[in-house]
Tab-separated table of C-alpha atoms in Angstrom:
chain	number	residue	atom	x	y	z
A	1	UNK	CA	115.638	107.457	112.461
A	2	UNK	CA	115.430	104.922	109.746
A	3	UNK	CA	118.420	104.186	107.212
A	4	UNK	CA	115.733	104.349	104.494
A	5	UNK	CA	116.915	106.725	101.759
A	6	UNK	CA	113.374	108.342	100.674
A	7	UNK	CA	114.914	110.573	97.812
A	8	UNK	CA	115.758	107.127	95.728
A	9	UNK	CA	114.530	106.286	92.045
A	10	UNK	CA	111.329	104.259	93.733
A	11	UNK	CA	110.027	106.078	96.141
A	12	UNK	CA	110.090	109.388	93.213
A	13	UNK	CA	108.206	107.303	90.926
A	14	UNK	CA	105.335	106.838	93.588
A	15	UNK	CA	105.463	110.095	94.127
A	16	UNK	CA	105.140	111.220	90.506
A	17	UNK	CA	102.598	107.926	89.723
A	18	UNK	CA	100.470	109.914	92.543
A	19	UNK	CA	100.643	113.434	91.450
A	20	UNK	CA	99.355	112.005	88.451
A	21	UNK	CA	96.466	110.433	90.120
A	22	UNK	CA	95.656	112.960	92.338
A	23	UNK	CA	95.052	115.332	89.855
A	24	UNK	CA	93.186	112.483	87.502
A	25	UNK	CA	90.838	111.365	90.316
A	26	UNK	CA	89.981	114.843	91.319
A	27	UNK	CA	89.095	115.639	87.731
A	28	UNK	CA	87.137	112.297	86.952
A	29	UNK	CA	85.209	112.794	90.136
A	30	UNK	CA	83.947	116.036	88.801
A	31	UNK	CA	82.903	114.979	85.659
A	32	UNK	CA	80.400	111.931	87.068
A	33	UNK	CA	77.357	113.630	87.127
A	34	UNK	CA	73.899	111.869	86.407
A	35	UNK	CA	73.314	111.050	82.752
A	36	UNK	CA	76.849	110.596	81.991
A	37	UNK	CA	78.379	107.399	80.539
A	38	UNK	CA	80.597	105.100	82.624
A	39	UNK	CA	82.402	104.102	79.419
A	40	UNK	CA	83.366	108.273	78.692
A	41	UNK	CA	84.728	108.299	81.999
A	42	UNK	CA	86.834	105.397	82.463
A	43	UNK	CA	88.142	106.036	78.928
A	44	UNK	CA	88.500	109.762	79.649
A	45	UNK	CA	90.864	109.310	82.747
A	46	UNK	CA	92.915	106.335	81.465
A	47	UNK	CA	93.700	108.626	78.812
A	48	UNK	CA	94.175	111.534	80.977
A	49	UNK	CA	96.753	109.468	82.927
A	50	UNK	CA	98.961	108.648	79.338
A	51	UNK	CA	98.528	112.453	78.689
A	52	UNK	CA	100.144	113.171	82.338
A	53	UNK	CA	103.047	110.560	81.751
A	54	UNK	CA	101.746	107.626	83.255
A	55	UNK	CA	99.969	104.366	82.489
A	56	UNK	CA	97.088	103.042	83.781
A	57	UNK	CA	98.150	100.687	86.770
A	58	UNK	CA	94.654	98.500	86.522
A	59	UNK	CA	91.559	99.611	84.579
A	60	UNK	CA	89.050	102.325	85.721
A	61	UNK	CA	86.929	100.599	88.673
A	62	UNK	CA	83.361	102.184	88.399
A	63	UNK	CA	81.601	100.257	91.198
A	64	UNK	CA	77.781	101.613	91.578
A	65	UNK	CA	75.831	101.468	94.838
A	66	UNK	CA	76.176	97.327	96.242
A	67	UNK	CA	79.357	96.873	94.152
A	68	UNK	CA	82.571	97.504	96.190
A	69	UNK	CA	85.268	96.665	93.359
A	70	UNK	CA	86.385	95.010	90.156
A	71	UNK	CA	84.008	96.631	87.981
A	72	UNK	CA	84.701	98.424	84.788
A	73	UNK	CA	82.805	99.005	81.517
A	74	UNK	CA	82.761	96.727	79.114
A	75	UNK	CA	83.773	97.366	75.503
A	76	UNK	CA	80.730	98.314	73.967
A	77	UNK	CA	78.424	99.880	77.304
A	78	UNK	CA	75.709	102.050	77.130
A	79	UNK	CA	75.720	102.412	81.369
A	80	UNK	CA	74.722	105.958	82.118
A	81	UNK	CA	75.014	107.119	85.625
A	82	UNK	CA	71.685	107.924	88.180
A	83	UNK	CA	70.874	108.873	91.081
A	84	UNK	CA	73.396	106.122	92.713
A	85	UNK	CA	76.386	105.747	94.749
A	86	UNK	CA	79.366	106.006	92.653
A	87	UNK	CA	82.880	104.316	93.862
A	88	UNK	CA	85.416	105.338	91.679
A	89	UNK	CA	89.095	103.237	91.904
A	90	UNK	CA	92.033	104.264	89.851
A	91	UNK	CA	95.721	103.692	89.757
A	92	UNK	CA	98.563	105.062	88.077
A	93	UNK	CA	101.909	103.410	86.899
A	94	UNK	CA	105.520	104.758	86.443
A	95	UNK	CA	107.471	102.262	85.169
A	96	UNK	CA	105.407	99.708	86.959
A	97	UNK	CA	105.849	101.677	90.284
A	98	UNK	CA	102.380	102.449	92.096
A	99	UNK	CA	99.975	104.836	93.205
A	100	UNK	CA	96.585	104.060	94.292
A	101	UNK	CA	93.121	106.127	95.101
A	102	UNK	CA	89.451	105.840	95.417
A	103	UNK	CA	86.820	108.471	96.336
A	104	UNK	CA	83.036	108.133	96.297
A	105	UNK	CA	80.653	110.380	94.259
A	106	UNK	CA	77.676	110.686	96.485
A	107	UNK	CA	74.645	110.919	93.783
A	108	UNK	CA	72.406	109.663	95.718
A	109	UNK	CA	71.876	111.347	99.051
A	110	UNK	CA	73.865	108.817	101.494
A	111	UNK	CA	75.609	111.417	103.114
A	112	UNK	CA	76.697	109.802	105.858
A	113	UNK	CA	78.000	106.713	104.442
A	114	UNK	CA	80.260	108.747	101.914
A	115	UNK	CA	81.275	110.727	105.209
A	116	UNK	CA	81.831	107.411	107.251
A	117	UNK	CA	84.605	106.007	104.528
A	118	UNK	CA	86.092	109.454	104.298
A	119	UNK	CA	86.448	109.599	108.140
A	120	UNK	CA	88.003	106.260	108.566
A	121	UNK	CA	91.167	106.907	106.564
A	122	UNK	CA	91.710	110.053	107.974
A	123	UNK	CA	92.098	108.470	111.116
A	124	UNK	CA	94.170	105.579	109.816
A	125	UNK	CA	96.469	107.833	108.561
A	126	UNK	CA	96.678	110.392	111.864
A	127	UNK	CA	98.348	106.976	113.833
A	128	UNK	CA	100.364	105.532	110.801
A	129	UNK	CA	103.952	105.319	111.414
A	130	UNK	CA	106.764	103.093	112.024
A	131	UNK	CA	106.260	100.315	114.390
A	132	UNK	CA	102.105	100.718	114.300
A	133	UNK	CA	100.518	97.505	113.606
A	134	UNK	CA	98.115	96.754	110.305
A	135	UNK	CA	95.790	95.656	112.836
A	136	UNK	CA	95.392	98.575	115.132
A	137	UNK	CA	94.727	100.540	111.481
A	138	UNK	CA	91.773	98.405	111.200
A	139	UNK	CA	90.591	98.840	114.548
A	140	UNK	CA	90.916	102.365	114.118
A	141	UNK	CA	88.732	102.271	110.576
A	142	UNK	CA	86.406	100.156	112.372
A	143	UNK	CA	85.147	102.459	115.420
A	144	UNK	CA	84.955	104.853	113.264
A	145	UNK	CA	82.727	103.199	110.940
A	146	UNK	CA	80.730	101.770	113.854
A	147	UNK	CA	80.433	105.622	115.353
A	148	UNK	CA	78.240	106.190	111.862
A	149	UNK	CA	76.093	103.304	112.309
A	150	UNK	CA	77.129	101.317	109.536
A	151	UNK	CA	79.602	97.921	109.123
A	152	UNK	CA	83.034	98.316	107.526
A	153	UNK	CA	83.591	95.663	104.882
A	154	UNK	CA	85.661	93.055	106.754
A	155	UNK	CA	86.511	91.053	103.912
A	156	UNK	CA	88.644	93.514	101.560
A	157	UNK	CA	91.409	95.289	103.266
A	158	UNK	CA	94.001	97.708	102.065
A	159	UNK	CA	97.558	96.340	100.847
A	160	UNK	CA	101.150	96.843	100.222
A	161	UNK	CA	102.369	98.032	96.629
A	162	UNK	CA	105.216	96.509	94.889
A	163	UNK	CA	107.049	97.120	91.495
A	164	UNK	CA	104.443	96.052	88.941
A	165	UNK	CA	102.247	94.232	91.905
A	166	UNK	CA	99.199	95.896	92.374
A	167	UNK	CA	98.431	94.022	96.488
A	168	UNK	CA	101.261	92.487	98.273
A	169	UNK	CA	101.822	92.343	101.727
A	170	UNK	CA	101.073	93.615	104.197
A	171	UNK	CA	96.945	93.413	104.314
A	172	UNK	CA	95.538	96.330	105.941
A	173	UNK	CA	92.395	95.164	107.032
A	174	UNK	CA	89.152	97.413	107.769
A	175	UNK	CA	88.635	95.761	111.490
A	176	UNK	CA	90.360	95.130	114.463
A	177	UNK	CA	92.688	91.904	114.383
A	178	UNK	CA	94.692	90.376	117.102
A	179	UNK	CA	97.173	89.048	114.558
A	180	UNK	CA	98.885	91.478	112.010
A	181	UNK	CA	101.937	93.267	110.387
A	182	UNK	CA	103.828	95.772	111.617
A	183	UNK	CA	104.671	98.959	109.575
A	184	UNK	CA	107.673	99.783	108.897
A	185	UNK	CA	110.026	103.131	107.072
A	186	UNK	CA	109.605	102.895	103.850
A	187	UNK	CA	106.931	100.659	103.057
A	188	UNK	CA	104.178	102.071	100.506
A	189	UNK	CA	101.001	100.673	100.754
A	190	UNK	CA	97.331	101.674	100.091
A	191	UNK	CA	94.788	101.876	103.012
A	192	UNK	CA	91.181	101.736	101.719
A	193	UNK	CA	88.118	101.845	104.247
A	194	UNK	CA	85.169	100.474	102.755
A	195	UNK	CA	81.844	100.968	104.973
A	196	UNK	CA	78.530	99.467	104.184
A	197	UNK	CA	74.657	99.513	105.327
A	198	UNK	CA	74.728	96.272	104.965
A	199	UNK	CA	75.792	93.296	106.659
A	200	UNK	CA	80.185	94.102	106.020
A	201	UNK	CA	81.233	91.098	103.700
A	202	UNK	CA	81.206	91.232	99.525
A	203	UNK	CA	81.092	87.848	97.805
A	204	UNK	CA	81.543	87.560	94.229
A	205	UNK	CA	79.333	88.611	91.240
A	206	UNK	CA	79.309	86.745	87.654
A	207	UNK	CA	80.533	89.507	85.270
A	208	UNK	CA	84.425	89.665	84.843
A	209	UNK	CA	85.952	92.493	82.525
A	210	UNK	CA	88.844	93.017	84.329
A	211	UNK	CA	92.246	90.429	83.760
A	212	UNK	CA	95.457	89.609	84.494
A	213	UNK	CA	98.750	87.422	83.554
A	214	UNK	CA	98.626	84.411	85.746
A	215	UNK	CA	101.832	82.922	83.701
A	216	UNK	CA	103.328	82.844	80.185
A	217	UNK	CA	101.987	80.152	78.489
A	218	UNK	CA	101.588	78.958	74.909
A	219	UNK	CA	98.272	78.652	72.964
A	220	UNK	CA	96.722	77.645	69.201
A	221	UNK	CA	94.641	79.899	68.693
A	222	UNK	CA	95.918	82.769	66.656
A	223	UNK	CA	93.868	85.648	68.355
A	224	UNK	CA	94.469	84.167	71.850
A	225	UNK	CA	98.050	84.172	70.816
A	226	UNK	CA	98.233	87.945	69.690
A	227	UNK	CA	96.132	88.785	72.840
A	228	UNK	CA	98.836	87.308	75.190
A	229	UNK	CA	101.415	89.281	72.936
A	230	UNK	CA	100.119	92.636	74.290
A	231	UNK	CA	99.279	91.110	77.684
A	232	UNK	CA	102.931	90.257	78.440
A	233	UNK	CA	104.427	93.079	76.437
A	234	UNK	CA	102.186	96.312	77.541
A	235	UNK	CA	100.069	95.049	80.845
A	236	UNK	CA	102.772	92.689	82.556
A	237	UNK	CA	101.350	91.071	85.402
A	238	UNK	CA	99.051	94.351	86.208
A	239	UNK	CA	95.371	93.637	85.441
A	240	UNK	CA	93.959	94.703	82.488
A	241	UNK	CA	90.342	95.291	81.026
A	242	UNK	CA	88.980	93.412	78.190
A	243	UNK	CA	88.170	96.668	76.097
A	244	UNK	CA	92.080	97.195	75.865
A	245	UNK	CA	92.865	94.184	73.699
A	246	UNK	CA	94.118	95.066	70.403
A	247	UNK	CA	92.257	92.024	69.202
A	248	UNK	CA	89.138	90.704	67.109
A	249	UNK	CA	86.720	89.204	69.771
A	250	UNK	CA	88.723	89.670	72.491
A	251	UNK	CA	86.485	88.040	75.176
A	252	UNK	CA	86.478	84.579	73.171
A	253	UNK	CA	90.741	85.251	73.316
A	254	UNK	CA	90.343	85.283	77.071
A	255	UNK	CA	88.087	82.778	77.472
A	256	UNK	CA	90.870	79.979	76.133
A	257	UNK	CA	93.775	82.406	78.147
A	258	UNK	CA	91.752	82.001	81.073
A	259	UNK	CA	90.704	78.138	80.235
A	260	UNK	CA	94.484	77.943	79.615
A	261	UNK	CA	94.843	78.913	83.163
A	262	UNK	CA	97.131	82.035	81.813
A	263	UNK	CA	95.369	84.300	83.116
A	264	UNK	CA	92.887	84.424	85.729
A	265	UNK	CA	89.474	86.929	85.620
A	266	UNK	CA	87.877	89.397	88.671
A	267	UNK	CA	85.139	88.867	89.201
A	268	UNK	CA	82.573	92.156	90.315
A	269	UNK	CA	82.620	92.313	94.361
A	270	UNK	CA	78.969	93.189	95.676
A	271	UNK	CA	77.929	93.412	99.268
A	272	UNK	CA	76.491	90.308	99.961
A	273	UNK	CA	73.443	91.677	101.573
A	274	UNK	CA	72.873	94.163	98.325
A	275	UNK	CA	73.151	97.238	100.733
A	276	UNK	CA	74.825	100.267	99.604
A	277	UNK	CA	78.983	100.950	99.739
A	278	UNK	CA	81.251	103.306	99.976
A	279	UNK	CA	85.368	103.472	99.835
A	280	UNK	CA	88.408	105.973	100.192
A	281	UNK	CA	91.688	105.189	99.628
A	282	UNK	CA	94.783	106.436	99.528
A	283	UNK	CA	98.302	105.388	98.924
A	284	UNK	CA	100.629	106.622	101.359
A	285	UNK	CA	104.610	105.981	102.501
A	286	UNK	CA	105.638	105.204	105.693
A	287	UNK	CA	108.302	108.049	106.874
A	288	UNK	CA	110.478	107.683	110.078
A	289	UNK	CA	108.262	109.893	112.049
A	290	UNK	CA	104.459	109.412	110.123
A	291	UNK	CA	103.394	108.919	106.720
A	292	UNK	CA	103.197	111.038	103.209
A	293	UNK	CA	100.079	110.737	101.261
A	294	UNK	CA	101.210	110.212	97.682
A	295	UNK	CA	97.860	110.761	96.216
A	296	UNK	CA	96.478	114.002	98.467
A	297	UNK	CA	94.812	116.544	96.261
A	298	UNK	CA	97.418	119.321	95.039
């Protein structure tokens, strides 16, 4: 047994940030349906999550068939879903401590890939516990993927969660590496398979619309300097999305942020091959004899 004390302040405030999220993601899911607008639903669960108690911990990620992350509606978007694969990546905040999930709305008849990211958690999480290493996870994540037929996404991996840090360490990656952490009581992190039909790496796309604080910094520019108001006061260093700015023209406010180097942008992930992807996370914490999944379904 570990000298971890699980029923502490932190580990409570996971646990409430994914009860929140849990219910949110379940409820989101169920409202993507085709002809729906991706704006409606990333606006409808952010404010679901204030309604619960929480903040959002990043910005809605609605990632549709190639993309794989970092993609969220822009201020003004008319996007209505089809007949497509729908990745849908949220996170919750209590008082800057974490919780965060992603489940795939199959709309477009890949069956088996949904099923193939699905599968590979479960197993991750049936040999998480103390001691395991982060690379026997991804070993695990990979056969599984491989037993579908497709590639897991070796280039994004899963990560630790800190207080108002969205990925530290350790990586959890999606593949078998000889080199890697080793799990220990206590630690919360969020272990998200990603499996493709395409050749397993993303590589970066040109539209950015999600943020984040790089440094505190001092600008001219009066809307750049009201922008980086809220940024440090309501977003801290948690990303952020463009539509949440309380500004006039908020994209030209981040452009001299960003060319400020204040903050830095995401840029949309896409499979480099343009094949299809799909992704399940959860955010789990590592008990002395296994793991609890913070973000389960209720």
């Amino acid at each position: 047994m570990s000298d971890v004390d699980f029923s502490v302040e932190k580990y409570e405030k996971h646990r409430h940030a994914g009860e929140i999220l849990a219910e949110v993601r379940d409820e989101a899911a169920e409202r993507v349906e085709v002809g729906v607008s991706h704006l409606e639903i990333a606006e409808w669960a952010e404010d679901r999550i204030r309604e619960l108690g929480g903040k959002p911990a990043f910005p809605v990620n609605i990632s549709i068939d190639e993309e794989a992350a970092h993609a969220t509606p822009s201020i003004d978007d008319e996007a209505t879903f089809g007949e497509e694969l729908v990745n849908l990546d949220i996170g919750v905040s209590i008082d800057g401590w974490l919780a965060d999930t992603a489940v795939t709305v199959n709309l477009s008849g890949h069956d088996e890939l949904t099923e193939a990211s699905e599968e590979a958690l479960d197993a991750a999480l049936e040999i998480v516990e103390p001691g395991v290493e982060t690379g026997e996870i991804g070993r695990v994540v990979e056969e599984t993927i491989d037993g579908y037929g497709f590639n897991p996404v070796v280039n994004l991996t899963g990560h630790g969660l800190g207080q108002y840090e969205q990925h530290t360490e350790p990586n959890i990656p999606n593949r078998a590496v000889s080199q890697s952490a080793t799990l220990s009581a206590g630690d919360v992190v969020a272990i998200e398979p990603f499996a493709t039909d395409g050749a397993g790496k993303v590589r970066e796309g040109s539209d950015e619309e999600i943020f984040a604080l790089d440094r505190e910094g001092s600008v001219r520019n009066r809307r750049a300097r009201q922008a980086l108001e809220q940024i440090t006061e309501e977003f801290k260093t948690l990303p952020f999305a463009t539509r949440w700015l309380d500004v006039k023209r908020p994209s030209m406010a981040l452009k001299r942020l960003k060319r400020n180097d204040i903050v830095h942008g995401y840029p949309v992930l896409k499979e480099e091959a343009g094949k299809y992807v799909s992704q399940k996370e959860h955010t789990i914490i590592v008990t002395d004899d296994g793991c609890e999944v913070t973000t389960r379904s209720r």
